[in-house]
XYZ file of C-alpha atoms in Angstrom:
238
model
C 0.000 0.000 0.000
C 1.181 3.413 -0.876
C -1.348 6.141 0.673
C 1.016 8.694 -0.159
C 1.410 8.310 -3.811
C -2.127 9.788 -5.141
C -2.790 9.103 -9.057
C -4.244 11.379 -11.322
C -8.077 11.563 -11.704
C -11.368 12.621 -12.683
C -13.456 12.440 -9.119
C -12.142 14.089 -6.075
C -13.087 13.211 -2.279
C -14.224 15.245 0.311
C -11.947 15.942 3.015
C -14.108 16.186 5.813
C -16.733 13.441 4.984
C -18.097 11.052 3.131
C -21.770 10.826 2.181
C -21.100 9.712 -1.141
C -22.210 8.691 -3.923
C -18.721 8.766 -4.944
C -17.135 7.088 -8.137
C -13.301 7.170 -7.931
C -11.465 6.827 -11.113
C -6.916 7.259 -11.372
C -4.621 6.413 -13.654
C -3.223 3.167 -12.431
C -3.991 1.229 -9.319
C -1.324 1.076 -6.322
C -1.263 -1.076 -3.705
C 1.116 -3.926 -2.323
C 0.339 -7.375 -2.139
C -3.252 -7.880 -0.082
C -4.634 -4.661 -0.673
C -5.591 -1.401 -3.097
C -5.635 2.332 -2.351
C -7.189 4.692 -4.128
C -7.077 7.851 -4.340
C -7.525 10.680 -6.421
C -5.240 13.765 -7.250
C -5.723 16.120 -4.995
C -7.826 14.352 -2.394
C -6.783 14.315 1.623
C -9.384 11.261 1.591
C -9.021 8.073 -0.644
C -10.226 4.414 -0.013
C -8.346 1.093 1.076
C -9.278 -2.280 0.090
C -8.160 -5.915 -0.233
C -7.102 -7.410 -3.667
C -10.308 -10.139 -5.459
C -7.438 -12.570 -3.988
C -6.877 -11.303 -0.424
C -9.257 -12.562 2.984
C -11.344 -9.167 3.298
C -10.702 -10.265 7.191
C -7.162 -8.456 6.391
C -9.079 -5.380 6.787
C -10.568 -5.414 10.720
C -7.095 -6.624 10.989
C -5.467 -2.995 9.794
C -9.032 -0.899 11.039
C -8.946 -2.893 14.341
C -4.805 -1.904 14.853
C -5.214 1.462 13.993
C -7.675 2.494 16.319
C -5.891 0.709 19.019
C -2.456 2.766 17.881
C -4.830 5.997 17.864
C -5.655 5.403 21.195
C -2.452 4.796 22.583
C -1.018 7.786 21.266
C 1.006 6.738 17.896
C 0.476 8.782 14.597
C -1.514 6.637 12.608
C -3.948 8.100 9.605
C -7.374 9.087 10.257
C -9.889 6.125 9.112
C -12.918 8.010 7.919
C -16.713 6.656 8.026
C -18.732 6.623 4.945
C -20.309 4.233 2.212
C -17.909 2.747 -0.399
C -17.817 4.391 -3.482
C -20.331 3.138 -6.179
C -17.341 2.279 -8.494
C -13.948 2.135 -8.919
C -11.923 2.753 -12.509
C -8.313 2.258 -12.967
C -5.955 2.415 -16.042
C -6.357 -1.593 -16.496
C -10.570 -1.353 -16.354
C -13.117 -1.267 -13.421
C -12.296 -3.106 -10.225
C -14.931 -4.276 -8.267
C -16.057 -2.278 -5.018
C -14.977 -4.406 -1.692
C -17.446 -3.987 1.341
C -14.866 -4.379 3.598
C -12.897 -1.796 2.307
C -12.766 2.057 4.509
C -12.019 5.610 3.604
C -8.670 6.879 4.958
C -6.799 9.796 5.592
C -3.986 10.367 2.663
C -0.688 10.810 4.171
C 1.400 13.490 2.393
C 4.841 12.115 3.115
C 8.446 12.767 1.163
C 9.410 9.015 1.386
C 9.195 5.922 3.215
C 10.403 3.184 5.298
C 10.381 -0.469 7.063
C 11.847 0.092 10.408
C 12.182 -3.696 10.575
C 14.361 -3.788 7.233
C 16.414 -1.175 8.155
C 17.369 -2.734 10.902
C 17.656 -6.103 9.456
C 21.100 -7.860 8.956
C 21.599 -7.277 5.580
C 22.431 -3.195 4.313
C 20.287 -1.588 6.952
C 23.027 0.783 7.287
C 23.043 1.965 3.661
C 19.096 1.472 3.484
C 18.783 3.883 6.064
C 21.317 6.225 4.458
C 19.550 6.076 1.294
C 16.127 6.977 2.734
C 17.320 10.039 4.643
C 19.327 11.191 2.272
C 16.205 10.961 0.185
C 14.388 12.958 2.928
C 17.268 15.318 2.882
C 16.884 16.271 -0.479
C 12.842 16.959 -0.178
C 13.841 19.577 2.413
C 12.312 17.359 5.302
C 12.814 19.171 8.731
C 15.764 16.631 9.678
C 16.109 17.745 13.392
C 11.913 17.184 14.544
C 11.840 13.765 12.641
C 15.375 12.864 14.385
C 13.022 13.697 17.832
C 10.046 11.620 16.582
C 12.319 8.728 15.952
C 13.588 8.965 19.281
C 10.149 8.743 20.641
C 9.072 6.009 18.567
C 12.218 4.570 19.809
C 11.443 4.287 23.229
C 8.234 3.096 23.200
C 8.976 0.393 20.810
C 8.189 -2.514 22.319
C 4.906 -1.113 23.087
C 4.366 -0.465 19.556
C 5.651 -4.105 18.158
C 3.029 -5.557 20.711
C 0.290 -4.470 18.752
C 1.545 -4.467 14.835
C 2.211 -7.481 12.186
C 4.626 -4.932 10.262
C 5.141 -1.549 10.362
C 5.882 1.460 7.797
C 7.143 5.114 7.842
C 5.652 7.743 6.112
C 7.750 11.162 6.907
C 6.460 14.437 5.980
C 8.199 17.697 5.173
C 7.862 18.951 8.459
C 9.176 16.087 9.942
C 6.608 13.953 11.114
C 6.058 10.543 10.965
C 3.146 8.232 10.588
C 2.633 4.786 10.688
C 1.113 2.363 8.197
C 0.579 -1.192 7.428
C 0.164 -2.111 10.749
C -2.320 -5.220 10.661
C -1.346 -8.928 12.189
C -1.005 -11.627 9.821
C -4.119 -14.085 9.841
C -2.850 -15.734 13.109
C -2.735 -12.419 15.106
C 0.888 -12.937 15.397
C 2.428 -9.189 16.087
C 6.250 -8.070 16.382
C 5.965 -8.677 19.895
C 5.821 -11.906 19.357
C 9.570 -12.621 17.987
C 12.230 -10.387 19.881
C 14.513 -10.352 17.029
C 11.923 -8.621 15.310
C 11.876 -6.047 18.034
C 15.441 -5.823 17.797
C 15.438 -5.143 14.440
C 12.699 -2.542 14.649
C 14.870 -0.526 17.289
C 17.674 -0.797 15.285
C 16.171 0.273 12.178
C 15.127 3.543 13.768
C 18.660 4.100 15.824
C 20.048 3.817 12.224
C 17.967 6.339 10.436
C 18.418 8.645 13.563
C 22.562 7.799 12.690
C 22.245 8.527 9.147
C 20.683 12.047 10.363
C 23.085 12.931 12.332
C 25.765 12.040 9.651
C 24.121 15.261 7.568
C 22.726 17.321 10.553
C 24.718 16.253 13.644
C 22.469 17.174 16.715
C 23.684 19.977 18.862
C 25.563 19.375 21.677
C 24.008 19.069 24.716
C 23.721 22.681 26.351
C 24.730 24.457 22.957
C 21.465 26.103 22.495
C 21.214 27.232 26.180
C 24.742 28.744 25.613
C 24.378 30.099 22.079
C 20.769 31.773 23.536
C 22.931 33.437 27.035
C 25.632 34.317 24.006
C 23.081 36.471 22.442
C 21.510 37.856 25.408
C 25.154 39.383 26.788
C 25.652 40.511 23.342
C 21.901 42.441 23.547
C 22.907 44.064 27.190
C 26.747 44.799 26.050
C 24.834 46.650 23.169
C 22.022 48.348 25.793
């Protein structure tokens, strides 16, 4: 699934509601491999559903774990209630309307990344390097994601208890949500494996590395000292 990458269309959403009818019609369908999203150009709103081949149970999976990450406190996107559109057209023909599908929040984001798979084994540390360096060059305020991966960071394992897999979306301003959340079909969650923990830590202490290889944070009590600096200046100068 790729909520951030809206395709060019004909319909547009409603931000604030849906009270359809609605037909939504773009260029070419994204998804990944168990479900679609949808959504026009221009939209803050587009719709999520599984693939013809995917158990529509896949979707109180993701519904179900977002809430639950909404109510603990985690930046998720905004699931938004309304009737499914009356059709769907994509550059390959119609694709029939799933019930189970939602509406959802589109998440504007610069790039993103598997926390997990940058912190795997194998090139997490140039993965990671990549994808900020990517971030870097869409102007993405460096120095407030660097503090939301820190706080992601430490509650971590309260995260993993309650996602299958996990993806960052990062914003220009710096900020981070998280998608593809849902449990496999046996409810089995990060949590579950303590490697996979492991890895999701280290994927994030890695990106928060390959930040501070282009911004390196400010030492500790610089800002205190550069703000007295200017205040002596200001009273030399009174």
């Amino acid at each position: 699934m790729a909520p951030a990458q809206a395709q060019a269309a004909s319909s547009q959403v409603s931000a604030s509601s849906i009270k359809g009818p609605t037909a939504l019609s773009v260029d070419k369908k994204v998804g990944g491999s168990e479900k679609l999203w949808v959504c026009p150009e221009g939209s803050s709103v587009g719709w999520l559903q599984p693939h013809a081949s995917t158990d529509s149970a896949v979707m109180t999976r993701e519904s179900d774990t977002i809430k639950k990450l909404a109510a603990l406190g985690f930046p998720v996107a905004k699931i938004i209630d309304g009737p499914p559109p009356t059709s769907i057209s994509t550059g390959s023909g119609n694709v029939p309307v799933a019930s189970s599908g939602f509406w959802m929040e589109k998440v504007d984001s610069v790039a993103n990344g598997k926390p997990k798979r940058l912190g795997g084994p194998f090139g997490g540390d140039e993965l990671a390097q990549k994808l900020v360096n990517e971030l870097k060059a869409g102007d993405v305020d460096l120095g407030a994601l660097r503090a939301n991966l820190k706080s992601l960071h430490g509650k971590a394992e309260d995260l993993c208890e309650h996602v299958g897999e996990l993806d960052l979306y990062v914003g220009k301003d710096g900020q981070v949500k998280l998608l593809d959340v849902a449990p496999d079909h046996t409810e089995r969650v990060l949590g579950d494996d303590p490697v996979a923990v492991g890895q999701v830590k280290k994927g994030l202490e890695r990106m928060m590395a390959a930040i501070d290889k282009l911004e390196p944070a400010p030492a500790a009590g610089a800002a205190g000292s550069a703000t007295a600096g200017r205040a002596d200046r200001v009273a030399t100068r009174g």
